mmCIF file of C-alpha atoms in Angstrom:
data_model
loop_
_atom_site.group_PDB
_atom_site.id
_atom_site.type_symbol
_atom_site.label_atom_id
_atom_site.label_comp_id
_atom_site.label_asym_id
_atom_site.label_seq_id
_atom_site.Cartn_x
_atom_site.Cartn_y
_atom_site.Cartn_z
ATOM 1 C CA MET A 1 101.853 96.413 87.484
ATOM 2 C CA ILE A 2 100.629 93.748 89.948
ATOM 3 C CA VAL A 3 101.447 94.817 94.004
ATOM 4 C CA THR A 4 101.865 92.141 96.087
ATOM 5 C CA PHE A 5 101.441 92.701 100.105
ATOM 6 C CA THR A 6 103.155 89.728 102.805
ATOM 7 C CA ALA A 7 102.261 90.924 105.752
ATOM 8 C CA ASN A 8 103.786 87.565 107.235
ATOM 9 C CA PRO A 9 106.634 86.638 105.307
ATOM 10 C CA SER A 10 109.126 83.710 105.515
ATOM 11 C CA LEU A 11 112.369 82.045 104.650
ATOM 12 C CA ASP A 12 110.643 78.998 103.546
ATOM 13 C CA ARG A 13 113.546 76.327 103.553
ATOM 14 C CA THR A 14 113.045 72.599 102.159
ATOM 15 C CA VAL A 15 114.125 69.441 102.946
ATOM 16 C CA ALA A 16 113.844 66.319 100.548
ATOM 17 C CA LEU A 17 114.250 63.146 102.070
ATOM 18 C CA PRO A 18 114.148 59.383 100.430
ATOM 19 C CA GLY A 19 111.445 57.952 101.151
ATOM 20 C CA PRO A 20 108.728 58.476 103.566
ATOM 21 C CA LEU A 21 108.840 60.967 106.429
ATOM 22 C CA GLU A 22 109.509 58.217 109.619
ATOM 23 C CA ARG A 23 108.419 60.191 112.520
ATOM 24 C CA GLY A 24 110.256 59.813 116.091
ATOM 25 C CA GLU A 25 113.496 58.531 113.352
ATOM 26 C CA VAL A 26 116.619 60.182 112.032
ATOM 27 C CA GLN A 27 116.734 60.462 108.119
ATOM 28 C CA ARG A 28 119.357 62.409 105.919
ATOM 29 C CA ALA A 29 117.928 64.568 103.355
ATOM 30 C CA VAL A 30 118.298 64.415 99.786
ATOM 31 C CA SER A 31 118.342 67.964 99.524
ATOM 32 C CA VAL A 32 118.251 71.160 101.257
ATOM 33 C CA THR A 33 116.477 74.347 99.140
ATOM 34 C CA GLN A 34 115.916 77.645 100.222
ATOM 35 C CA GLU A 35 113.495 80.792 99.015
ATOM 36 C CA SER A 36 112.121 84.427 99.838
ATOM 37 C CA GLY A 37 108.077 82.741 100.141
ATOM 38 C CA GLY A 38 105.482 84.189 101.430
ATOM 39 C CA LYS A 39 102.268 83.612 99.645
ATOM 40 C CA GLY A 40 102.430 87.246 97.715
ATOM 41 C CA VAL A 41 105.918 87.055 97.228
ATOM 42 C CA ASN A 42 106.113 83.733 95.546
ATOM 43 C CA VAL A 43 103.209 85.280 92.827
ATOM 44 C CA SER A 44 105.384 88.395 92.418
ATOM 45 C CA ARG A 45 108.505 85.751 92.303
ATOM 46 C CA ALA A 46 106.539 84.069 89.458
ATOM 47 C CA LEU A 47 105.255 87.018 88.229
ATOM 48 C CA VAL A 48 109.112 88.522 87.350
ATOM 49 C CA ALA A 49 109.990 84.904 86.194
ATOM 50 C CA SER A 50 107.389 85.190 83.239
ATOM 51 C CA GLY A 51 108.337 88.940 82.752
ATOM 52 C CA LEU A 52 105.619 90.128 84.199
ATOM 53 C CA GLU A 53 106.187 94.226 86.350
ATOM 54 C CA SER A 54 105.340 92.907 90.250
ATOM 55 C CA LEU A 55 105.738 94.962 93.241
ATOM 56 C CA ALA A 56 106.443 92.739 97.001
ATOM 57 C CA VAL A 57 105.607 95.086 100.047
ATOM 58 C CA LEU A 58 106.603 92.833 103.192
ATOM 59 C CA PRO A 59 108.195 94.015 106.401
ATOM 60 C CA GLY A 60 111.494 93.198 107.293
ATOM 61 C CA ALA A 61 115.006 94.804 108.055
ATOM 62 C CA ASP A 62 116.776 95.650 105.235
ATOM 63 C CA THR A 63 119.594 92.708 106.600
ATOM 64 C CA ASP A 64 117.097 89.675 106.788
ATOM 65 C CA PRO A 65 117.648 86.665 104.862
ATOM 66 C CA VAL A 66 114.356 86.959 103.269
ATOM 67 C CA LEU A 67 115.016 90.788 101.729
ATOM 68 C CA ALA A 68 118.613 89.381 100.741
ATOM 69 C CA GLY A 69 117.161 86.924 98.882
ATOM 70 C CA LEU A 70 114.525 89.080 97.225
ATOM 71 C CA ARG A 71 117.717 90.887 96.003
ATOM 72 C CA ALA A 72 119.422 88.289 94.615
ATOM 73 C CA THR A 73 117.169 86.777 92.693
ATOM 74 C CA SER A 74 116.130 91.109 91.054
ATOM 75 C CA VAL A 75 112.508 90.805 92.238
ATOM 76 C CA PRO A 76 111.770 94.143 93.089
ATOM 77 C CA PHE A 77 109.718 94.634 96.770
ATOM 78 C CA VAL A 78 109.810 97.785 99.122
ATOM 79 C CA SER A 79 110.164 96.883 103.054
ATOM 80 C CA LEU A 80 108.609 98.281 106.776
ATOM 81 C CA PRO A 81 111.356 97.987 108.792
ATOM 82 C CA ILE A 82 111.328 95.646 112.102
ATOM 83 C CA ASP A 83 113.842 94.769 114.962
ATOM 84 C CA GLU A 84 112.711 91.159 114.664
ATOM 85 C CA PRO A 85 113.955 88.655 112.512
ATOM 86 C CA LEU A 86 111.194 86.967 109.349
ATOM 87 C CA ARG A 87 110.258 83.576 110.466
ATOM 88 C CA THR A 88 111.204 80.572 108.809
ATOM 89 C CA ASN A 89 108.407 77.976 107.462
ATOM 90 C CA VAL A 90 110.069 74.110 106.598
ATOM 91 C CA ALA A 91 108.856 71.891 103.734
ATOM 92 C CA LEU A 92 109.526 68.626 104.492
ATOM 93 C CA THR A 93 108.103 66.898 100.525
ATOM 94 C CA GLU A 94 108.458 62.730 100.230
ATOM 95 C CA PRO A 95 109.623 61.290 96.744
ATOM 96 C CA GLY A 96 105.174 61.654 95.020
ATOM 97 C CA GLY A 97 105.095 64.856 96.476
ATOM 98 C CA VAL A 98 103.216 64.398 99.957
ATOM 99 C CA THR A 99 104.938 67.583 101.849
ATOM 100 C CA THR A 100 104.951 68.337 105.524
ATOM 101 C CA LYS A 101 104.824 71.831 106.208
ATOM 102 C CA ILE A 102 106.034 73.665 109.849
ATOM 103 C CA ASN A 103 105.538 77.302 110.109
ATOM 104 C CA GLU A 104 106.472 79.211 112.635
ATOM 105 C CA PRO A 105 103.985 82.113 114.062
ATOM 106 C CA GLY A 106 106.303 84.994 112.615
ATOM 107 C CA PRO A 107 107.276 88.233 113.961
ATOM 108 C CA VAL A 108 105.182 91.164 116.721
ATOM 109 C CA LEU A 109 104.356 94.214 115.099
ATOM 110 C CA ASP A 110 102.526 96.466 117.245
ATOM 111 C CA ASP A 111 99.445 98.781 116.001
ATOM 112 C CA ASN A 112 101.775 101.478 114.517
ATOM 113 C CA GLN A 113 103.760 99.794 112.340
ATOM 114 C CA GLN A 114 100.458 97.695 111.408
ATOM 115 C CA GLU A 115 99.121 100.837 110.098
ATOM 116 C CA ALA A 116 102.586 101.899 108.807
ATOM 117 C CA LEU A 117 102.662 98.655 106.477
ATOM 118 C CA LEU A 118 99.297 98.894 105.766
ATOM 119 C CA LYS A 119 100.144 103.147 104.648
ATOM 120 C CA LEU A 120 103.299 100.972 102.581
ATOM 121 C CA LEU A 121 100.412 99.646 101.428
ATOM 122 C CA LEU A 122 98.428 102.256 99.784
ATOM 123 C CA GLU A 123 101.892 104.157 99.274
ATOM 124 C CA SER A 124 103.113 101.629 96.749
ATOM 125 C CA SER A 125 99.206 100.315 94.901
ATOM 126 C CA ARG A 126 99.059 103.647 92.873
ATOM 127 C CA GLY A 127 98.496 103.034 89.134
ATOM 128 C CA ALA A 128 98.366 98.837 90.302
ATOM 129 C CA GLY A 129 96.468 97.156 87.772
ATOM 130 C CA TRP A 130 96.348 94.243 90.880
ATOM 131 C CA VAL A 131 96.768 94.012 94.321
ATOM 132 C CA VAL A 132 97.144 90.828 96.073
ATOM 133 C CA LEU A 133 96.856 90.518 100.002
ATOM 134 C CA ALA A 134 97.923 87.095 100.931
ATOM 135 C CA GLY A 135 99.067 84.533 103.504
ATOM 136 C CA SER A 136 98.737 84.855 107.021
ATOM 137 C CA LEU A 137 98.252 87.336 109.143
ATOM 138 C CA PRO A 138 101.491 88.040 111.847
ATOM 139 C CA PRO A 139 100.320 87.553 115.670
ATOM 140 C CA GLY A 140 98.181 90.251 117.319
ATOM 141 C CA PHE A 141 96.956 91.434 113.729
ATOM 142 C CA PRO A 142 92.578 92.229 113.477
ATOM 143 C CA SER A 143 91.393 89.272 111.284
ATOM 144 C CA ASP A 144 89.295 91.816 109.704
ATOM 145 C CA PHE A 145 92.990 92.911 107.962
ATOM 146 C CA TYR A 146 92.352 92.552 105.049
ATOM 147 C CA ALA A 147 88.788 93.764 104.649
ATOM 148 C CA THR A 148 89.980 97.016 106.200
ATOM 149 C CA ALA A 149 93.069 97.105 103.317
ATOM 150 C CA ALA A 150 90.869 96.909 100.455
ATOM 151 C CA ARG A 151 88.760 99.297 102.032
ATOM 152 C CA ARG A 152 90.862 102.298 102.576
ATOM 153 C CA LEU A 153 92.901 100.729 99.045
ATOM 154 C CA ARG A 154 88.992 102.057 96.911
ATOM 155 C CA SER A 155 89.144 105.404 99.327
ATOM 156 C CA ALA A 156 92.649 105.955 98.565
ATOM 157 C CA ALA A 157 91.500 105.567 94.532
ATOM 158 C CA ASP A 158 88.942 107.734 95.334
ATOM 159 C CA SER A 159 90.572 110.317 96.785
ATOM 160 C CA GLU A 160 92.402 110.878 93.728
ATOM 161 C CA SER A 161 92.693 112.658 90.548
ATOM 162 C CA SER A 162 93.197 109.330 88.225
ATOM 163 C CA GLY A 163 90.123 108.061 89.506
ATOM 164 C CA HIS A 164 92.065 104.019 89.103
ATOM 165 C CA THR A 165 90.498 101.300 91.379
ATOM 166 C CA PRO A 166 93.244 98.610 91.338
ATOM 167 C CA LEU A 167 91.584 94.995 91.259
ATOM 168 C CA ILE A 168 91.608 93.139 94.756
ATOM 169 C CA ALA A 169 92.789 90.069 94.721
ATOM 170 C CA VAL A 170 92.747 87.916 98.576
ATOM 171 C CA ASP A 171 94.732 84.976 99.873
ATOM 172 C CA SER A 172 94.647 83.311 102.725
ATOM 173 C CA SER A 173 92.889 80.657 104.963
ATOM 174 C CA GLY A 174 91.185 80.642 108.566
ATOM 175 C CA GLN A 175 89.908 84.084 110.009
ATOM 176 C CA PRO A 176 91.061 86.836 107.683
ATOM 177 C CA LEU A 177 90.131 84.848 104.878
ATOM 178 C CA ALA A 178 86.493 84.681 106.845
ATOM 179 C CA ALA A 179 86.894 87.909 107.783
ATOM 180 C CA ALA A 180 87.622 89.090 103.139
ATOM 181 C CA LEU A 181 83.505 88.441 103.248
ATOM 182 C CA THR A 182 82.638 91.042 105.979
ATOM 183 C CA GLY A 183 84.367 94.598 104.530
ATOM 184 C CA GLY A 184 80.682 95.097 103.338
ATOM 185 C CA ALA A 185 80.929 96.387 98.772
ATOM 186 C CA GLU A 186 83.598 98.832 99.708
ATOM 187 C CA GLY A 187 85.956 95.634 101.291
ATOM 188 C CA MET A 188 84.818 92.865 99.071
ATOM 189 C CA PRO A 189 87.554 91.358 97.115
ATOM 190 C CA ASP A 190 87.664 91.179 93.113
ATOM 191 C CA LEU A 191 89.087 87.361 93.857
ATOM 192 C CA LEU A 192 89.343 84.906 96.312
ATOM 193 C CA LYS A 193 91.917 81.484 95.724
ATOM 194 C CA PRO A 194 91.271 79.400 98.685
ATOM 195 C CA ASN A 195 91.915 75.364 98.680
ATOM 196 C CA ALA A 196 89.203 73.026 98.539
ATOM 197 C CA GLU A 197 89.481 73.059 102.386
ATOM 198 C CA GLU A 198 88.945 77.331 102.643
ATOM 199 C CA LEU A 199 86.295 76.795 99.977
ATOM 200 C CA ALA A 200 84.515 75.025 102.258
ATOM 201 C CA GLU A 201 84.810 77.116 105.139
ATOM 202 C CA LEU A 202 83.649 80.854 102.901
ATOM 203 C CA ALA A 203 80.829 78.531 101.467
ATOM 204 C CA ALA A 204 80.278 78.136 105.356
ATOM 205 C CA ALA A 205 80.721 82.024 105.007
ATOM 206 C CA ALA A 206 78.533 82.201 102.954
ATOM 207 C CA GLY A 207 75.504 81.216 104.838
ATOM 208 C CA PHE A 208 75.612 77.915 102.027
ATOM 209 C CA ALA A 209 75.647 74.347 103.263
ATOM 210 C CA THR A 210 78.405 72.700 101.718
ATOM 211 C CA ALA A 211 80.178 69.030 101.050
ATOM 212 C CA ALA A 212 83.528 68.690 103.291
ATOM 213 C CA ALA A 213 86.982 69.790 101.501
ATOM 214 C CA ASP A 214 88.038 66.207 99.980
ATOM 215 C CA GLU A 215 83.953 65.444 98.899
ATOM 216 C CA LEU A 216 84.704 69.271 97.064
ATOM 217 C CA GLU A 217 88.194 68.712 95.397
ATOM 218 C CA ALA A 218 86.282 65.427 94.099
ATOM 219 C CA ASP A 219 84.009 66.666 92.176
ATOM 220 C CA PRO A 220 84.673 69.782 90.664
ATOM 221 C CA ALA A 221 80.787 70.820 90.080
ATOM 222 C CA ALA A 222 79.530 70.891 94.001
ATOM 223 C CA ALA A 223 83.006 73.263 94.381
ATOM 224 C CA ALA A 224 81.070 75.120 92.075
ATOM 225 C CA GLU A 225 78.471 75.047 93.488
ATOM 226 C CA ALA A 226 80.136 76.012 97.086
ATOM 227 C CA ALA A 227 81.951 78.930 94.767
ATOM 228 C CA SER A 228 78.644 80.883 93.607
ATOM 229 C CA ALA A 229 77.310 81.199 97.065
ATOM 230 C CA VAL A 230 80.570 82.989 97.575
ATOM 231 C CA VAL A 231 80.434 85.081 94.431
ATOM 232 C CA ARG A 232 76.669 85.398 95.068
ATOM 233 C CA SER A 233 78.218 87.540 98.711
ATOM 234 C CA GLY A 234 79.446 89.931 96.263
ATOM 235 C CA VAL A 235 82.430 88.358 95.294
ATOM 236 C CA GLY A 236 83.841 89.306 91.886
ATOM 237 C CA ALA A 237 85.015 85.777 91.099
ATOM 238 C CA VAL A 238 86.517 82.365 92.539
ATOM 239 C CA LEU A 239 89.180 80.742 91.567
ATOM 240 C CA ALA A 240 89.616 77.351 94.068
ATOM 241 C CA THR A 241 92.319 75.061 93.316
ATOM 242 C CA LEU A 242 91.554 71.412 93.683
ATOM 243 C CA GLY A 243 94.813 69.460 94.212
ATOM 244 C CA SER A 244 95.781 67.110 91.644
ATOM 245 C CA LYS A 245 91.747 67.719 89.599
ATOM 246 C CA GLY A 246 92.752 70.290 88.615
ATOM 247 C CA ALA A 247 91.271 74.510 88.989
ATOM 248 C CA VAL A 248 87.361 75.747 89.518
ATOM 249 C CA LEU A 249 87.024 79.206 88.215
ATOM 250 C CA VAL A 250 83.492 80.645 88.885
ATOM 251 C CA THR A 251 82.249 84.557 88.161
ATOM 252 C CA ALA A 252 78.697 85.788 88.128
ATOM 253 C CA ASP A 253 78.707 85.280 84.715
ATOM 254 C CA GLY A 254 80.178 81.125 84.268
ATOM 255 C CA ALA A 255 81.494 78.570 86.073
ATOM 256 C CA TRP A 256 84.590 76.706 84.735
ATOM 257 C CA LEU A 257 86.676 73.399 85.328
ATOM 258 C CA ALA A 258 90.310 73.270 84.159
ATOM 259 C CA THR A 259 92.039 70.239 83.776
ATOM 260 C CA HIS A 260 95.784 69.563 83.474
ATOM 261 C CA PRO A 261 97.519 65.224 82.525
ATOM 262 C CA PRO A 262 98.662 64.286 86.047
ATOM 263 C CA VAL A 263 103.010 65.128 86.517
ATOM 264 C CA ALA A 264 105.488 63.796 88.325
ATOM 265 C CA ALA A 265 104.586 65.916 91.500
ATOM 266 C CA VAL A 266 107.838 66.630 93.249
ATOM 267 C CA SER A 267 107.045 68.905 95.724
ATOM 268 C CA THR A 268 103.143 71.061 95.997
ATOM 269 C CA VAL A 269 104.604 73.669 98.105
ATOM 270 C CA GLY A 270 103.458 76.679 95.636
ATOM 271 C CA ALA A 271 101.417 75.690 94.135
ATOM 272 C CA GLY A 272 98.672 77.399 94.393
ATOM 273 C CA ASP A 273 100.538 80.851 95.207
ATOM 274 C CA SER A 274 102.178 79.339 91.269
ATOM 275 C CA ALA A 275 98.002 79.726 90.354
ATOM 276 C CA LEU A 276 96.885 82.916 91.298
ATOM 277 C CA ALA A 277 100.316 84.301 90.161
ATOM 278 C CA GLY A 278 99.031 82.115 86.600
ATOM 279 C CA TYR A 279 95.759 83.302 86.592
ATOM 280 C CA LEU A 280 96.793 87.171 86.829
ATOM 281 C CA LEU A 281 99.548 87.352 84.166
ATOM 282 C CA ALA A 282 97.454 85.955 81.612
ATOM 283 C CA HIS A 283 94.145 89.002 83.220
ATOM 284 C CA SER A 284 97.017 91.209 82.818
ATOM 285 C CA GLN A 285 97.264 90.381 78.945
ATOM 286 C CA GLY A 286 93.355 90.058 78.748
ATOM 287 C CA ALA A 287 92.812 87.594 78.700
ATOM 288 C CA ALA A 288 89.026 85.604 78.580
ATOM 289 C CA PRO A 289 88.157 84.005 82.251
ATOM 290 C CA ALA A 290 88.283 80.974 81.090
ATOM 291 C CA ASP A 291 92.191 81.211 79.589
ATOM 292 C CA CYS A 292 92.579 82.579 82.822
ATOM 293 C CA LEU A 293 92.283 79.965 84.509
ATOM 294 C CA ARG A 294 93.880 78.331 81.903
ATOM 295 C CA GLN A 295 97.290 79.002 82.872
ATOM 296 C CA ALA A 296 96.590 79.138 86.621
ATOM 297 C CA VAL A 297 96.662 75.033 86.194
ATOM 298 C CA ALA A 298 99.112 75.109 83.892
ATOM 299 C CA HIS A 299 101.505 77.599 86.255
ATOM 300 C CA GLY A 300 99.980 75.184 89.213
ATOM 301 C CA ALA A 301 101.357 71.945 87.824
ATOM 302 C CA ALA A 302 104.414 73.350 86.550
ATOM 303 C CA ALA A 303 104.747 74.522 90.224
ATOM 304 C CA ALA A 304 104.405 70.802 91.432
ATOM 305 C CA SER A 305 106.328 69.633 89.508
ATOM 306 C CA LEU A 306 108.826 71.452 90.884
ATOM 307 C CA PRO A 307 111.562 70.704 93.549
ATOM 308 C CA GLY A 308 111.608 73.464 97.075
ATOM 309 C CA SER A 309 108.760 76.537 96.419
ATOM 310 C CA THR A 310 110.520 76.805 92.933
ATOM 311 C CA VAL A 311 108.241 78.816 90.945
ATOM 312 C CA PRO A 312 108.084 77.965 87.390
ATOM 313 C CA ALA A 313 107.996 80.751 84.256
ATOM 314 C CA VAL A 314 105.157 81.276 82.059
ATOM 315 C CA HIS A 315 107.696 79.178 79.112
ATOM 316 C CA GLN A 316 107.726 76.338 81.477
ATOM 317 C CA THR A 317 103.746 75.718 81.607
ATOM 318 C CA THR A 318 101.681 73.776 79.443
ATOM 319 C CA PRO A 319 98.434 75.287 78.790
ATOM 320 C CA GLU A 320 98.147 73.427 76.022
ATOM 321 C CA ALA A 321 97.599 70.521 77.734
ATOM 322 C CA VAL A 322 94.794 72.175 79.651
ATOM 323 C CA THR A 323 91.129 71.130 78.987
ATOM 324 C CA ILE A 324 87.990 73.684 80.121
ATOM 325 C CA THR A 325 84.999 72.614 80.367
ATOM 326 C CA ALA A 326 81.575 74.881 81.161
ATOM 327 C CA LEU A 327 80.297 74.179 83.993
ATOM 328 C CA ARG A 328 76.655 74.443 84.946
ATOM 329 C CA LYS A 329 75.862 77.626 87.637
ATOM 330 C CA ASP A 330 72.983 77.351 89.391
#
């Protein structure tokens, strides 16, 4: 089973525009869709759609629309009851897939609620193969919350008679992502899933002078070098998504680039989350690293071709269309 943890879930509303966004003008939407969201929630939705067992852990009142949406789509979850409503995020999509996102900050959880949410994660993760710590953190959370969660997960596993320790993936941005490198050996993730901008930040945090995000996205070899620096800091693997350029995967043993033929992009919302789900799906089936990368890119491409934050099932992906290239690893 794969457990996902989303501390700051959302109701994701996607407004499709008939043309380019015109600031200060009145525009009529072509369509409006909404899904239960947040990075971890999206990963669980994609895994469940592909027939893999997943459990989403999140805060939220029993009547909150986010939880209602998970029930409606049969995505298993456990939640910590809170009084405040969860946030609503709005994405404006233009023809061709250009997306503008407006994300609310989310409800404030006090120290007791933060600890209760972490304990809920620990209880729910017993026997899990992977635990995915994903998304932004609500206001008031310490930036090193994910590093703390990783240490607590491993400590809890060590104290159990089974001795089973889940693999830990982190997909976030800004300070919570950078702080994932500061937790020492016990807090280091087994997998990080940055985009090009986040990879540049991570590489800098790891002491590697790297190029700007747009340069990394345009140059997969440079992206692999930056990811290698992050792996050398103690992270197990880096899966860096590079938009239409595909993705690179770097481990201690190798580096690979995966590309997919161009797709007609409809919405990029959730494409990175779907890529992570594709990787985890393949890994859970015993696939080699390059083939995990192949499924990641196939999932990401399929997600970009779907409206709103719709996630693809594995039968909607085309891994056979993905080209894998081994890269030189310094």
